[in-house]
XYZ file of C-alpha atoms in Angstrom:
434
model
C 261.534 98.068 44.577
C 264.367 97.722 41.809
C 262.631 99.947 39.686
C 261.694 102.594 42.022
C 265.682 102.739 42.957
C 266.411 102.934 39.696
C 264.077 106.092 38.667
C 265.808 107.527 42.193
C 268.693 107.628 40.271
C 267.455 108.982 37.144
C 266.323 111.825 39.020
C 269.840 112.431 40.264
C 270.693 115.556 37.184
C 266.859 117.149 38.489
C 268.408 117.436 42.160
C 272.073 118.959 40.591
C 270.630 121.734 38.473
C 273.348 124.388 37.840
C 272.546 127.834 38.804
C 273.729 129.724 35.823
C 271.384 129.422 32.066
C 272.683 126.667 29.638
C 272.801 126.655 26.024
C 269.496 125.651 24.913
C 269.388 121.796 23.802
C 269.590 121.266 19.970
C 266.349 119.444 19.509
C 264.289 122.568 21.365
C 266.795 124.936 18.626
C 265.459 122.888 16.067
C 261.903 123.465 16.870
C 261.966 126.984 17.532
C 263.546 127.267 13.820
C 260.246 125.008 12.728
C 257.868 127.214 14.670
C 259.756 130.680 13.415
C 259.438 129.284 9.907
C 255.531 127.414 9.869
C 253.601 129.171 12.359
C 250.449 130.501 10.466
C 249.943 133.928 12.147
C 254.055 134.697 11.312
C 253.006 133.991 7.867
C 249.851 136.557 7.996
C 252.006 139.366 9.257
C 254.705 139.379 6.873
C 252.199 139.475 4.685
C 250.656 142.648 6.493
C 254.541 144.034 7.528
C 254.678 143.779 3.096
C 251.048 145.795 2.802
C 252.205 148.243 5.333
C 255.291 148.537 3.621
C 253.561 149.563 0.268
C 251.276 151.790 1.828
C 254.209 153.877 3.023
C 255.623 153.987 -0.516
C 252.031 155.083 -1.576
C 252.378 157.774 0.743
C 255.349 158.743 -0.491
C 253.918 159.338 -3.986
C 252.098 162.380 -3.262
C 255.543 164.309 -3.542
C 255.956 162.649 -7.048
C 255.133 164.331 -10.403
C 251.648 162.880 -11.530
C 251.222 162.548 -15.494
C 248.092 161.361 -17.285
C 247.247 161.158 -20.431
C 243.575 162.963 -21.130
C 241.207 162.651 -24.021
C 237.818 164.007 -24.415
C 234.996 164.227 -26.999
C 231.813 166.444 -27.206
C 229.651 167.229 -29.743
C 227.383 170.651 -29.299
C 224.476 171.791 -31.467
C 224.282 174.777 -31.776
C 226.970 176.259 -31.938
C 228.057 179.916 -32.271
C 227.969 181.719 -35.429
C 228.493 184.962 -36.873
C 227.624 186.086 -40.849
C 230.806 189.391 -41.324
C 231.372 191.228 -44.605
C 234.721 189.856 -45.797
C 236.179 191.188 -49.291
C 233.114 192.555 -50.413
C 230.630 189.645 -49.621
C 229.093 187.911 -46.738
C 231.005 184.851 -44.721
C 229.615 182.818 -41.756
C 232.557 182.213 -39.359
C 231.377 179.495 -37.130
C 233.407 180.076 -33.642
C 232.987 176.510 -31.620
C 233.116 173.035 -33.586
C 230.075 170.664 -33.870
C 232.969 168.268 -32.843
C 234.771 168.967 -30.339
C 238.199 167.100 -29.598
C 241.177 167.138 -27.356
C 243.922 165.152 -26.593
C 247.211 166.201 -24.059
C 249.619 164.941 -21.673
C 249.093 166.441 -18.529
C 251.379 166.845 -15.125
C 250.680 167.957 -11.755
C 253.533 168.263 -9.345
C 252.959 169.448 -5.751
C 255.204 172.402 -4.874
C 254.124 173.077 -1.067
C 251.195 171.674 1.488
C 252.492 172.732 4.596
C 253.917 169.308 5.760
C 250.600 167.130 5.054
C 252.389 165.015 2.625
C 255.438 164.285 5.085
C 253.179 163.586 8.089
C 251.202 161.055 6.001
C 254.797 159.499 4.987
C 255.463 159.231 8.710
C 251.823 157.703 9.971
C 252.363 155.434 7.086
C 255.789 154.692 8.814
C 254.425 154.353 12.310
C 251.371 152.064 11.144
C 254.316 149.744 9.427
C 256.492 149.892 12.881
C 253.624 148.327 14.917
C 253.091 145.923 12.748
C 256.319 145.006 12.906
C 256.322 145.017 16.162
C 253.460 143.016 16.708
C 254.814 140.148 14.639
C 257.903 140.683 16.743
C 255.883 140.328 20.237
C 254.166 137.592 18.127
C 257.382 135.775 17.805
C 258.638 136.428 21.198
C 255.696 134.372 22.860
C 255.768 132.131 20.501
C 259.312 130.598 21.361
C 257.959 130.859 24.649
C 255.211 128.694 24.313
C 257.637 126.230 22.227
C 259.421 125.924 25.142
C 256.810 125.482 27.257
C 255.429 122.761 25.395
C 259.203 121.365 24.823
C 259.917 121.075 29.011
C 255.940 120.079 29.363
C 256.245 116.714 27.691
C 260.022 116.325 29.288
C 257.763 116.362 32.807
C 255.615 114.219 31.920
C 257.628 111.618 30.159
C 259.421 111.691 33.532
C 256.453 111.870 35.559
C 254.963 108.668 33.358
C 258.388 106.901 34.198
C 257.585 107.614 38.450
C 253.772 106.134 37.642
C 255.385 103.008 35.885
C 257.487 102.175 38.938
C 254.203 102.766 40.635
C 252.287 100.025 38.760
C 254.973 97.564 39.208
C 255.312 97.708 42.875
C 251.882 97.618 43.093
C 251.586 94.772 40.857
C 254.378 92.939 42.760
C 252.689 93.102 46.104
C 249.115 92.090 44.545
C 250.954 89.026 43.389
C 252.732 88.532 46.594
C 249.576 88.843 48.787
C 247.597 86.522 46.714
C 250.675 84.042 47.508
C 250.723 84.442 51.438
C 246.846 84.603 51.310
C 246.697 81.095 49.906
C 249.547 80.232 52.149
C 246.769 81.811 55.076
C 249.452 84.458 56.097
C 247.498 87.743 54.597
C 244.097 88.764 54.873
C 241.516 89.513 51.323
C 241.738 93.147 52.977
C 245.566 93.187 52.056
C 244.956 92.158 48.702
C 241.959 94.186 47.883
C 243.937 97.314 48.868
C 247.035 96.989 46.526
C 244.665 95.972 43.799
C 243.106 99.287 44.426
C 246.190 100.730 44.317
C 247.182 99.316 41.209
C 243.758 100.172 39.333
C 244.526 104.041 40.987
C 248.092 103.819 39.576
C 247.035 102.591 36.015
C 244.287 104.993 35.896
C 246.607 108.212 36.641
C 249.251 106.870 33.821
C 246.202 107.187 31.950
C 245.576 110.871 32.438
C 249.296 111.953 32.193
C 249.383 109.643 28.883
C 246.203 112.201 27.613
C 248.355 115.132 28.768
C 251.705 113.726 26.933
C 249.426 113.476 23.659
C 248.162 117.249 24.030
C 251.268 118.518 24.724
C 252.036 116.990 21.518
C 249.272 118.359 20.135
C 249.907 121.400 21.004
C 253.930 121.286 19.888
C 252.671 119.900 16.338
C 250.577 123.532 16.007
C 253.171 125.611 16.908
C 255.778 124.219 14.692
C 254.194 122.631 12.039
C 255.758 119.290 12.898
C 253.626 116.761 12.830
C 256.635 114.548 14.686
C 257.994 116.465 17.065
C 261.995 115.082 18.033
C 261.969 115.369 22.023
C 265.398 114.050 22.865
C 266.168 113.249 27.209
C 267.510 117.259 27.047
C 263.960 117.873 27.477
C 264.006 116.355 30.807
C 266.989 118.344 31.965
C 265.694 121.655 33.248
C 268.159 124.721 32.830
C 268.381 126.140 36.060
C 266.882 127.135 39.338
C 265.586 131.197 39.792
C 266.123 132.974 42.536
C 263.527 135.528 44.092
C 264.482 138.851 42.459
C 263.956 142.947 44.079
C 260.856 143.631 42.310
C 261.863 147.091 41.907
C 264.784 146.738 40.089
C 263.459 144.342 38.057
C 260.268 145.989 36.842
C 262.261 148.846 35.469
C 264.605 146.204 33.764
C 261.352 144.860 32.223
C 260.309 148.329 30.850
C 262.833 148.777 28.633
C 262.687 145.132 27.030
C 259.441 144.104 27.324
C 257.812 143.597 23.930
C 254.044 144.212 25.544
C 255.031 148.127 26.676
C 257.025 148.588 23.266
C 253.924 147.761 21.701
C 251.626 150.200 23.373
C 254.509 153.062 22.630
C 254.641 152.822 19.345
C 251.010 153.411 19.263
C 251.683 156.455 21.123
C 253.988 157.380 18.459
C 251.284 156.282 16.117
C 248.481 158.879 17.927
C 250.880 161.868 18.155
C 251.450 161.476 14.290
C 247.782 161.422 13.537
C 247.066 164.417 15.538
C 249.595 166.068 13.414
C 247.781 165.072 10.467
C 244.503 166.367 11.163
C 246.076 169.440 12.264
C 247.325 169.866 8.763
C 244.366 168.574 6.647
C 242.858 171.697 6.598
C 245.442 173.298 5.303
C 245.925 174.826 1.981
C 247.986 173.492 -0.874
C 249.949 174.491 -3.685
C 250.308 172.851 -7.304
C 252.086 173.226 -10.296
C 249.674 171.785 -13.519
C 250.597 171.901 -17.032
C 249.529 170.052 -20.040
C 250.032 169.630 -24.071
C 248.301 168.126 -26.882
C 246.130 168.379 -29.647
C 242.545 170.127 -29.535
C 240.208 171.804 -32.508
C 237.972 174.546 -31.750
C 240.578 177.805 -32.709
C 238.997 180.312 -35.170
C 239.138 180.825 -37.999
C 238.798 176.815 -38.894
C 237.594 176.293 -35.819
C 237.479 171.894 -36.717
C 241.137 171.665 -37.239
C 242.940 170.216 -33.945
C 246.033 172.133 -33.485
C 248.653 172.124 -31.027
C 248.564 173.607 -27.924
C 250.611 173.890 -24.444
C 249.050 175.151 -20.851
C 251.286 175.754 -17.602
C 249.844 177.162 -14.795
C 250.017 177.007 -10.889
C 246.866 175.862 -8.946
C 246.217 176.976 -4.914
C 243.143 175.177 -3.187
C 242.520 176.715 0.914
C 239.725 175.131 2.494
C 237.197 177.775 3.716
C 234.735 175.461 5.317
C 233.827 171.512 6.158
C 231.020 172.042 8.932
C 233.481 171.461 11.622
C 235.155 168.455 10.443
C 238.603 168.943 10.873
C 238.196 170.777 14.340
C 236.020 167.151 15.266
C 239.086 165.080 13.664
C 241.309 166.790 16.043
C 239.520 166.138 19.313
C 239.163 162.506 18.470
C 242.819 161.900 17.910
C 243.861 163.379 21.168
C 241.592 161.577 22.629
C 242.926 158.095 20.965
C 246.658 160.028 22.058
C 244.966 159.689 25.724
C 243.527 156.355 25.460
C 246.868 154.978 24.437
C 248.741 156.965 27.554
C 246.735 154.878 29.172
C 247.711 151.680 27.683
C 251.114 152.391 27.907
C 249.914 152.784 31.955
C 248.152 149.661 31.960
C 250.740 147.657 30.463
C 253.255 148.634 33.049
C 250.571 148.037 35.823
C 249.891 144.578 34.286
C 254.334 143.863 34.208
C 254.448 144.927 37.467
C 251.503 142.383 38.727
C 252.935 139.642 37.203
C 256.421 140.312 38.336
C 254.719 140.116 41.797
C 253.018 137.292 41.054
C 255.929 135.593 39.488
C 258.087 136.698 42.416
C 255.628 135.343 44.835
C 255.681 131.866 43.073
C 259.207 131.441 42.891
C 259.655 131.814 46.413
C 256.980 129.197 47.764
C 258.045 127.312 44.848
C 261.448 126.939 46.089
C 260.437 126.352 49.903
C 258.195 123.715 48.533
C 260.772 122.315 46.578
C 263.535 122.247 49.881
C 260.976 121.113 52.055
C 260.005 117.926 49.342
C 263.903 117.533 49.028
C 263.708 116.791 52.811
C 260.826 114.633 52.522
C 262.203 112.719 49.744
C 265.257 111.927 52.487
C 262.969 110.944 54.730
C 260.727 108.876 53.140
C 263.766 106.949 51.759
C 264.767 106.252 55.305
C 261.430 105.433 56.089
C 261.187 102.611 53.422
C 264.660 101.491 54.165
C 263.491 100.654 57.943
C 260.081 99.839 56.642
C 261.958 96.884 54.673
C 264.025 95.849 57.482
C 261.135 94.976 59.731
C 259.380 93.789 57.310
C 262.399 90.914 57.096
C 262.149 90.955 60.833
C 258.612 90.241 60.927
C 257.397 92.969 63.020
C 255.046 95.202 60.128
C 252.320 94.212 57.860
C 252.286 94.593 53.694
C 249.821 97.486 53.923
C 252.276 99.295 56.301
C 255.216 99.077 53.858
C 252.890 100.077 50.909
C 252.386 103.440 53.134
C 256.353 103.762 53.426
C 256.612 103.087 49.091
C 253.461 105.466 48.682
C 255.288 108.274 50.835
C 258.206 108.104 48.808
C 256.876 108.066 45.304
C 254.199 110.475 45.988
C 257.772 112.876 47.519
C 259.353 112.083 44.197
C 256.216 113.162 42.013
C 255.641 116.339 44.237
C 260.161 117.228 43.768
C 259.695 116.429 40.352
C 256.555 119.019 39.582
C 258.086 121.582 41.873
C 261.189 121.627 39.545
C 259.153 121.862 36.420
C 257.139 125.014 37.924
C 260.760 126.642 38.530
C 261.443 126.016 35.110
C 258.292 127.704 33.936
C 259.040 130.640 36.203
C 262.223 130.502 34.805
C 260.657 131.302 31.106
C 257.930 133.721 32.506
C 260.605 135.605 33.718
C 262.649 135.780 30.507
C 259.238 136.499 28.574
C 258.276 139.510 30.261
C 262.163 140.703 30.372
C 261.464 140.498 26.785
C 265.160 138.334 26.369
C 265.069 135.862 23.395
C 265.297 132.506 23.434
């Protein structure tokens, strides 16, 4: 029983949790830097934030001079002719080259389209925004789920320590029952049962064992570490939550939580694409000019010669078979559809604060009423043992009094880690960091 009073103890900082947030423990900073920096799907949407980035500078090029260099080549037979009286005898003047060359510089710069360039700048924008803010939310889970994993194995390491005292009392009384059944003062039934016990014990270090290794697992893939530090802070949870007014919380929640920023910006998003089909059928205005080198001027009509063009060029669309009327109606649509996510996702926060609400409060009744059992079950053992000396129980009736008490410290012990999880939940749909 040595053991089992000694893990009592240990448990001692689980039962004295302080009520306000601590500083996070630097082993569970160190891993949330490691997942920030190595998790995979970070690394795939910077690279996407960078695409979306460029594609917003592309946009901005249409309001940029465009200058090309142009060169063309044709040759044409026939060609037109003409035989004129010139000086007093006949010459054929040949008005378009067999040949025909030309060579120029050409730029185009856009003088007015009726806001179609700026409201492609500004989709281009919003597209880049919710990427940005999906790697955010992306981030914001993730150090969630670090956590998780960090306080997971911190349970279960103390959990595996509860099962150990477990195997050793059992052990103890198998080898004190075989004694006194030699000595004819137990029965095979008293035996048989703690070596049941003791099989049952093993057998469930076994599974939490399995669930210490996928926790691991799991911690490796979401920082990249394939030797993940977890000092004793991960055994020392960081508070206990109260029940909250749902009410006031929920409208806390809207205006951090990275799930209804999300399906905003795509509102945004929406409202500027509308405004770009309402302006792709509009007309534009260009200035075009050009200079070079081209043949073809009469009277020697093969001899390039220098030349400069300036012009203006207008282009109004008269007709697309309904196209940009169709293009509209779609994106209000998608305008609706995403009104609707931005409904759903504050449905969905306010379930889950519910939920989460719900849990913390049998969560913490649980956890009072196993505080009270724990008390009780360690007065039960302590009168359990003085019988025992006394003569007046069996060994299979103090086994019940050990059982009661270690199954009361296993049931405190998960209660506390499911606060601490509510704990997180909380934080994560707040949208606070970490």
């Amino acid at each position: 029983m040595k053991s089992l009073h000694t893990f009592m103890l240990l448990l001692v900082p689980f039962l004295a949790m302080a009520q306000q947030p601590q500083a996070l423990p630097a082993d569970l900073t160190t891993l949330l830097q490691q997942a920030s920096a190595n998790f995979p799907l970070l690394k795939q949407q910077e690279q996407q934030i960078q695409a979306a980035g460029i594609q917003a500078d592309l946009a901005r090029t249409a309001l940029k001079p465009q200058v090309a260099v142009n060169g063309t080549y044709q040759y044409i037979n026939p060609v037109p002719k003409a035989t004129l009286p010139v000086d007093g005898r006949n010459v054929e003047l040949q008005f378009q080259p067999n040949h025909n060359v030309n060579a120029n510089v050409s730029v185009s710069q856009s003088i007015y389209d009726f806001g179609r360039t700026n409201a492609a700048v500004q989709r281009a924008g919003d597209n880049l925004r919710i990427i940005q803010r999906q790697q955010e939310l992306t981030r914001h889970n993730l150090t969630y789920q670090v956590a998780a994993a960090y306080y997971g194995i911190g349970f279960i390491q103390r959990s595996l320590t509860v099962q150990d005292s477990v195997i050793r009392t059992a052990a103890n009384n198998v080898t004190i029952l075989s004694a006194r059944l030699q000595n004819g003062d137990a029965l095979q039934y008293d035996v048989i049962t703690q070596q049941v016990r003791l099989k049952t014990a093993q057998n469930r270090k076994i599974d939490l064992q399995n669930q210490l290794d996928r926790q691991r697992a799991l911690l490796t893939y979401l920082t990249g570490n394939t030797d993940p530090a977890i000092g004793a802070d991960a055994r020392q949870f960081s508070g206990i939550i109260q029940p909250f007014a749902l009410d006031g919380q929920l409208q806390l929640a809207q205006a951090g939580n990275k799930d209804i920023l999300a399906a905003q910006d795509r509102v945004q998003l929406a409202q500027t694409d509308i405004r770009v089909d309402e302006l792709s059928g509009r007309p534009s205005l260009v200035a075009v000019g050009s200079s070079g080198f081209r043949n073809g001027y009469v009277p020697d009509v093969n001899t390039p010669r220098f030349n400069v063009a300036a012009g203006v060029s207008f282009s109004a669309p008269l007709y697309a078979g309904g196209r940009y009327k169709l293009q509209q109606q779609a994106a209000k649509i998608n305008l609706n559809a995403s009104r609707y996510a931005v409904d759903n996702a504050n449905a969905q926060l306010r379930q889950q604060l519910a939920l989460l609400n719900a849990d913390i409060a049998a969560n913490q009744t649980r956890l009072q009423n196993l505080n009270t059992q724990v008390l009780q079950a360690r007065q039960a053992l302590q009168i359990a043992q003085t019988r025992l000396r006394n003569g007046v129980i069996t060994a299979v009736e103090l086994e019940s009094a050990e059982t009661g008490i270690e199954e009361a410290l296993l049931g405190q012990l998960a209660f506390q880690y499911q606060l601490v999880l509510n704990q997180l939940e909380l934080k994560r749909l707040m949208g606070e960091s970490l």
